[in-house]
mmCIF file of C-alpha atoms in Angstrom:
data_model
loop_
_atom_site.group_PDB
_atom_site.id
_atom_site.type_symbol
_atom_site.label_atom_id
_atom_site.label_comp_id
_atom_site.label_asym_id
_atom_site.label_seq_id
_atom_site.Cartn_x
_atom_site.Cartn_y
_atom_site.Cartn_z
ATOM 1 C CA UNK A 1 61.952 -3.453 -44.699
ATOM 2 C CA UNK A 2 65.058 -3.381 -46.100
ATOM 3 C CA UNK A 3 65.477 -3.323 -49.675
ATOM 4 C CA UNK A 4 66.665 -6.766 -51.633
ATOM 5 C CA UNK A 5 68.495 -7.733 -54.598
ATOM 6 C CA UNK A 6 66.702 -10.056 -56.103
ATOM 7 C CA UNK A 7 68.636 -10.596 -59.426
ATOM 8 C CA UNK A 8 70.787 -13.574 -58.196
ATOM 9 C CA UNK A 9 67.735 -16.013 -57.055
ATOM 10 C CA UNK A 10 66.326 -18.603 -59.608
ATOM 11 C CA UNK A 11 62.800 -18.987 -59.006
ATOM 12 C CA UNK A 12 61.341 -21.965 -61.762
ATOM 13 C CA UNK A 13 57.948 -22.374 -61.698
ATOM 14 C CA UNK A 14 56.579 -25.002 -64.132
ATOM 15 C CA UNK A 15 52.988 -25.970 -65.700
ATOM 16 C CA UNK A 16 50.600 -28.226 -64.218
ATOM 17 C CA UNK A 17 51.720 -32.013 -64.832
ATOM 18 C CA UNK A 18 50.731 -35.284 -63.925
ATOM 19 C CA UNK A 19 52.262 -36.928 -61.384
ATOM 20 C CA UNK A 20 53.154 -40.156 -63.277
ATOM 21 C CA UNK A 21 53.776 -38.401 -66.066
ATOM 22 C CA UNK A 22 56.567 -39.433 -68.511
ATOM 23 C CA UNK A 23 57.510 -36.081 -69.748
ATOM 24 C CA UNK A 24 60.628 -35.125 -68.648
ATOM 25 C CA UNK A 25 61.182 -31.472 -67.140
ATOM 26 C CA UNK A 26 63.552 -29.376 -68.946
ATOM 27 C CA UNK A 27 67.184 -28.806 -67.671
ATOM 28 C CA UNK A 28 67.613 -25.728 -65.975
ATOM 29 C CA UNK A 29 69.734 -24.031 -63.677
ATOM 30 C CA UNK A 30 67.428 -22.790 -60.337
ATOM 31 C CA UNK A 31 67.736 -22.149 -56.815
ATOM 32 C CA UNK A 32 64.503 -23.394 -56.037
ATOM 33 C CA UNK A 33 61.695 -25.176 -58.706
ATOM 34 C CA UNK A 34 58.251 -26.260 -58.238
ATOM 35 C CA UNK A 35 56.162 -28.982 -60.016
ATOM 36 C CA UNK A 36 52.102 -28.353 -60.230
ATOM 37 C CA UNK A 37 51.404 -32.247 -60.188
ATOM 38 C CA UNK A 38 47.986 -33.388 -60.414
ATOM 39 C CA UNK A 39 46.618 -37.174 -60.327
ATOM 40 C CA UNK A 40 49.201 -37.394 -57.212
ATOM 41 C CA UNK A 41 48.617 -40.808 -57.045
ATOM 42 C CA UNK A 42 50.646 -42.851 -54.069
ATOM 43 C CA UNK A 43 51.726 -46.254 -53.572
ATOM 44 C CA UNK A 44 53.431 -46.425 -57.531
ATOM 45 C CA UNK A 45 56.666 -45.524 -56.355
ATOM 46 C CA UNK A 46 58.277 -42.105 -57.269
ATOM 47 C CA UNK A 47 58.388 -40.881 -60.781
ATOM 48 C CA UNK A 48 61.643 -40.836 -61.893
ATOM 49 C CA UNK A 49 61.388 -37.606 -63.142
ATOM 50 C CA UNK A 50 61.212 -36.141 -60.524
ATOM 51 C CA UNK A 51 63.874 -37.979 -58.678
ATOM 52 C CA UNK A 52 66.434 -36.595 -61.851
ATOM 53 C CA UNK A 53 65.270 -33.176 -61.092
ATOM 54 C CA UNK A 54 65.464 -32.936 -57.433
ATOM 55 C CA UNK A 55 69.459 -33.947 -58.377
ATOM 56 C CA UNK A 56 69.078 -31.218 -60.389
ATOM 57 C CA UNK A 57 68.268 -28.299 -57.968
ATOM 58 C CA UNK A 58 66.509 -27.995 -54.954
ATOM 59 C CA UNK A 59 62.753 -29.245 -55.664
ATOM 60 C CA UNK A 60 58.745 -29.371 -54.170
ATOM 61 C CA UNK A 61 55.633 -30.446 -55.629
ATOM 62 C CA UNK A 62 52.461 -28.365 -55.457
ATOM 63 C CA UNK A 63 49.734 -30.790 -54.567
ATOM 64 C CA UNK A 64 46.693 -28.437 -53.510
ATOM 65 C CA UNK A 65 44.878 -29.326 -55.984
ATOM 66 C CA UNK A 66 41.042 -30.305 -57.188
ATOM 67 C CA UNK A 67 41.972 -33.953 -56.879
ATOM 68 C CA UNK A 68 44.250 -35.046 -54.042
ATOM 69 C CA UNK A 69 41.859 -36.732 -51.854
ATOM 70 C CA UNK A 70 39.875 -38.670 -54.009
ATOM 71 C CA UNK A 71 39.974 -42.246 -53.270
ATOM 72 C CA UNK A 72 43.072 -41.633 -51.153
ATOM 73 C CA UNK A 73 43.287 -42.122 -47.430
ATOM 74 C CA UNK A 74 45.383 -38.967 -46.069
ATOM 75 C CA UNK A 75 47.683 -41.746 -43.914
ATOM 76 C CA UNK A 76 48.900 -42.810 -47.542
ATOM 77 C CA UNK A 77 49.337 -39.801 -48.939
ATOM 78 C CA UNK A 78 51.661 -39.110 -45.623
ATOM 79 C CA UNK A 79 53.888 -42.149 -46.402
ATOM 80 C CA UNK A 80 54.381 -40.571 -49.590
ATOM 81 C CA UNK A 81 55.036 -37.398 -48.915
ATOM 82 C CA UNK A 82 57.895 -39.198 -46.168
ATOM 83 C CA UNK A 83 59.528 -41.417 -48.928
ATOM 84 C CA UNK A 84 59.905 -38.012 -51.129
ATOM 85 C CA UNK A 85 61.428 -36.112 -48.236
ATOM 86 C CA UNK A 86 63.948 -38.896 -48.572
ATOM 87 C CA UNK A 87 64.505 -38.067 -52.257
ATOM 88 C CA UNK A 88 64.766 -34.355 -51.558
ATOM 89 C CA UNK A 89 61.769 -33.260 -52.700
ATOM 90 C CA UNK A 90 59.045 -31.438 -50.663
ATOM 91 C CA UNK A 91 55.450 -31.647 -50.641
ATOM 92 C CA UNK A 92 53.593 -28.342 -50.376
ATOM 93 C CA UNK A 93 49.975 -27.498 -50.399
ATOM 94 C CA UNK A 94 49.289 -30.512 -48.214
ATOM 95 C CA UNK A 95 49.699 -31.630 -44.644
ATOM 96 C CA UNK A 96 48.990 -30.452 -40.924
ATOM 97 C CA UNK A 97 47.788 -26.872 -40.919
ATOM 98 C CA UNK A 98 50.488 -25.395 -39.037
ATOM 99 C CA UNK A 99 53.167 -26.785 -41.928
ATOM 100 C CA UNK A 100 50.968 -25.707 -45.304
ATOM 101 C CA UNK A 101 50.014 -22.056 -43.716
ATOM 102 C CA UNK A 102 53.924 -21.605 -43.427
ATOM 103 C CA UNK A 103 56.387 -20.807 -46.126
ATOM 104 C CA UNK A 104 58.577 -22.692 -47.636
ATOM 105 C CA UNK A 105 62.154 -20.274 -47.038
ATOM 106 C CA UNK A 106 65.046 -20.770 -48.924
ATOM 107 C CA UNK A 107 68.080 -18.711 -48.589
ATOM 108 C CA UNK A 108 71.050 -16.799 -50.770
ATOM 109 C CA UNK A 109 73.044 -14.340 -50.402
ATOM 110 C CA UNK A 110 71.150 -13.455 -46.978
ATOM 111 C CA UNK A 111 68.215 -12.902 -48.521
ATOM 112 C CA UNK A 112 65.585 -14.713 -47.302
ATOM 113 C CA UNK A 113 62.501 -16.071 -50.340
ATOM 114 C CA UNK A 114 59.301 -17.884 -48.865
ATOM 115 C CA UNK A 115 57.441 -19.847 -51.123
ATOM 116 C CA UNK A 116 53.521 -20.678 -50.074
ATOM 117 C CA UNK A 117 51.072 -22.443 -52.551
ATOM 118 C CA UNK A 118 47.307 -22.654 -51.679
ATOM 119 C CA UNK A 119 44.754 -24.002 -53.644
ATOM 120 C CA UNK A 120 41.217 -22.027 -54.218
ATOM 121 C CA UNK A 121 39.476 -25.506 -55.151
ATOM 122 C CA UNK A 122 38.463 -27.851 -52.621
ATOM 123 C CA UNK A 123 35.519 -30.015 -52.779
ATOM 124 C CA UNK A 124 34.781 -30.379 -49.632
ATOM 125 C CA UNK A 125 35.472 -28.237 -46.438
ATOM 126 C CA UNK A 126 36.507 -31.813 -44.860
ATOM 127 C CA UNK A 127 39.110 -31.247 -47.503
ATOM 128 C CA UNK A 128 40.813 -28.433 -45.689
ATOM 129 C CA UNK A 129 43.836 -28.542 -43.354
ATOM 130 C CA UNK A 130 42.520 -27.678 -39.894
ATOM 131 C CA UNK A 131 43.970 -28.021 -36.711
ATOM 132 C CA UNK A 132 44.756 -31.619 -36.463
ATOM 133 C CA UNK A 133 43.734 -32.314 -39.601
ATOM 134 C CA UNK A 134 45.643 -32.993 -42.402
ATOM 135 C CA UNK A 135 44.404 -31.565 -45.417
ATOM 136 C CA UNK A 136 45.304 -29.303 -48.342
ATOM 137 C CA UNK A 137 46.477 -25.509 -47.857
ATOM 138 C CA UNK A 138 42.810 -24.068 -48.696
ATOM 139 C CA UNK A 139 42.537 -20.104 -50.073
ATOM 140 C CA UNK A 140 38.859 -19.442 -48.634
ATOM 141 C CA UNK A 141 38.045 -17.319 -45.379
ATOM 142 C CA UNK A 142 39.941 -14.256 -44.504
ATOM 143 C CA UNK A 143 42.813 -16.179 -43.154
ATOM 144 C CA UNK A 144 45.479 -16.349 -46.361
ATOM 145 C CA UNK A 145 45.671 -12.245 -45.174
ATOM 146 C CA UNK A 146 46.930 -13.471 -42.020
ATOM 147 C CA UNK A 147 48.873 -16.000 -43.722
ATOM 148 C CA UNK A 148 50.600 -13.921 -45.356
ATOM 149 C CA UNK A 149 51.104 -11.125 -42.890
ATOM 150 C CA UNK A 150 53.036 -13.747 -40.610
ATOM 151 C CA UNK A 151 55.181 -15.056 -43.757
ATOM 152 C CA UNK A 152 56.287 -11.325 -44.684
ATOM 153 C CA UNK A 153 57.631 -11.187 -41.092
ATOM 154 C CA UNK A 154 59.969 -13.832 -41.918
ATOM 155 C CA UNK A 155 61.338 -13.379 -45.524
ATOM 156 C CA UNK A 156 62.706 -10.765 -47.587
ATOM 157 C CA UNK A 157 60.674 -12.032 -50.808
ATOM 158 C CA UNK A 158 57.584 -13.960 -50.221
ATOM 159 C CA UNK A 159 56.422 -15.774 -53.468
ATOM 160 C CA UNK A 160 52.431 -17.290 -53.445
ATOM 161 C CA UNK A 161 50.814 -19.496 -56.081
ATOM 162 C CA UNK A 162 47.115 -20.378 -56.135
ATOM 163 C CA UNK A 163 45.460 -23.405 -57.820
ATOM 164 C CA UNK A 164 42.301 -21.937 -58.942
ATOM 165 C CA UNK A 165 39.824 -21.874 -61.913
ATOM 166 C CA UNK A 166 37.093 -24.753 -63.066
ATOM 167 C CA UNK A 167 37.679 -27.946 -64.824
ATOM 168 C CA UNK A 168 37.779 -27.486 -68.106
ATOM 169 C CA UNK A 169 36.507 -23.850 -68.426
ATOM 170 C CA UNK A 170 38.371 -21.418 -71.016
ATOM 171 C CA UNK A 171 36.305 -18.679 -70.222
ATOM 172 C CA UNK A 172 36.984 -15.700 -67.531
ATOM 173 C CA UNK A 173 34.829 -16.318 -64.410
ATOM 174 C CA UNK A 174 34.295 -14.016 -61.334
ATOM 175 C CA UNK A 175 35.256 -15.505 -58.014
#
């Protein structure tokens, strides 16, 4: 590979909010910035939050999460996920399995970043995005290597975040 300057890309990566939340993120200057949102909750319109920062900078949500499919039909989630398209904002971590297992690539300068988020906390393997299924961008099995390997073939800089860990533990565990 060919080596990369990386010192000109923006990268802004924030902590894990609520979806509805009323906190507004700070203002900063990025190429490209994700939102951990929890409690993704659909059908209560679009936080405006997040509408003010995808004006902001180009924007995505990180939705593979522990709670994304409870009490939530995956057809609704969908419509969601369509009306903040339309707002400029991307969902990631969730969909068909041959969108999450992809990268997210955004380019400057002719370098070429990939972003992928998984999640290593799924409650149910009828959770997981599989082919036809919709479903969240799952970390177990041997094929996030492969993930991966593809992803590298199309970027300069691949970038990979992992929602992992137990409710409410402090502790280190062992996975």
């Amino acid at each position: 590979k060919k080596a990369v300057n990386t010192s000109g890309f923006r990268l802004v990566v924030y902590g894990d909010r609520p979806y509805h939340g009323k906190d507004k993120p700070l203002p900063v200057s990025a190429d490209f910035q994700l939102f951990p949102v929890y409690q993704f909750r659909v059908g209560q319109g679009i936080p405006e939050w997040l509408k003010e920062a995808a004006r902001k900078a180009p924007t995505a949500i990180d939705v593979a999460n522990v709670d994304i499919l409870q009490g939530q039909s995956r057809e609704r989630i969908a419509q969601e996920a369509s009306q903040l398209l339309k707002h400029n904002v991307k969902v990631m971590g969730y969909g068909m399995a041959d969108e999450v297992f992809r990268p997210h690539i955004i380019e400057k300068d002719g370098t070429r970043y990939g972003v992928m988020v998984y999640s290593r906390v799924v409650p149910a393997v009828e959770w997981k995005a599989e082919g036809k299924q919709i479903g969240v961008a799952d970390a177990y099995g041997s094929h996030i290597f492969d993930d991966i390997r593809r992803a590298k073939r199309q970027v300069d800089v691949l970038i990979l975040t992992m929602y992992w860990g137990r409710e409410g533990q402090s502790t280190l565990g062992r996975y």
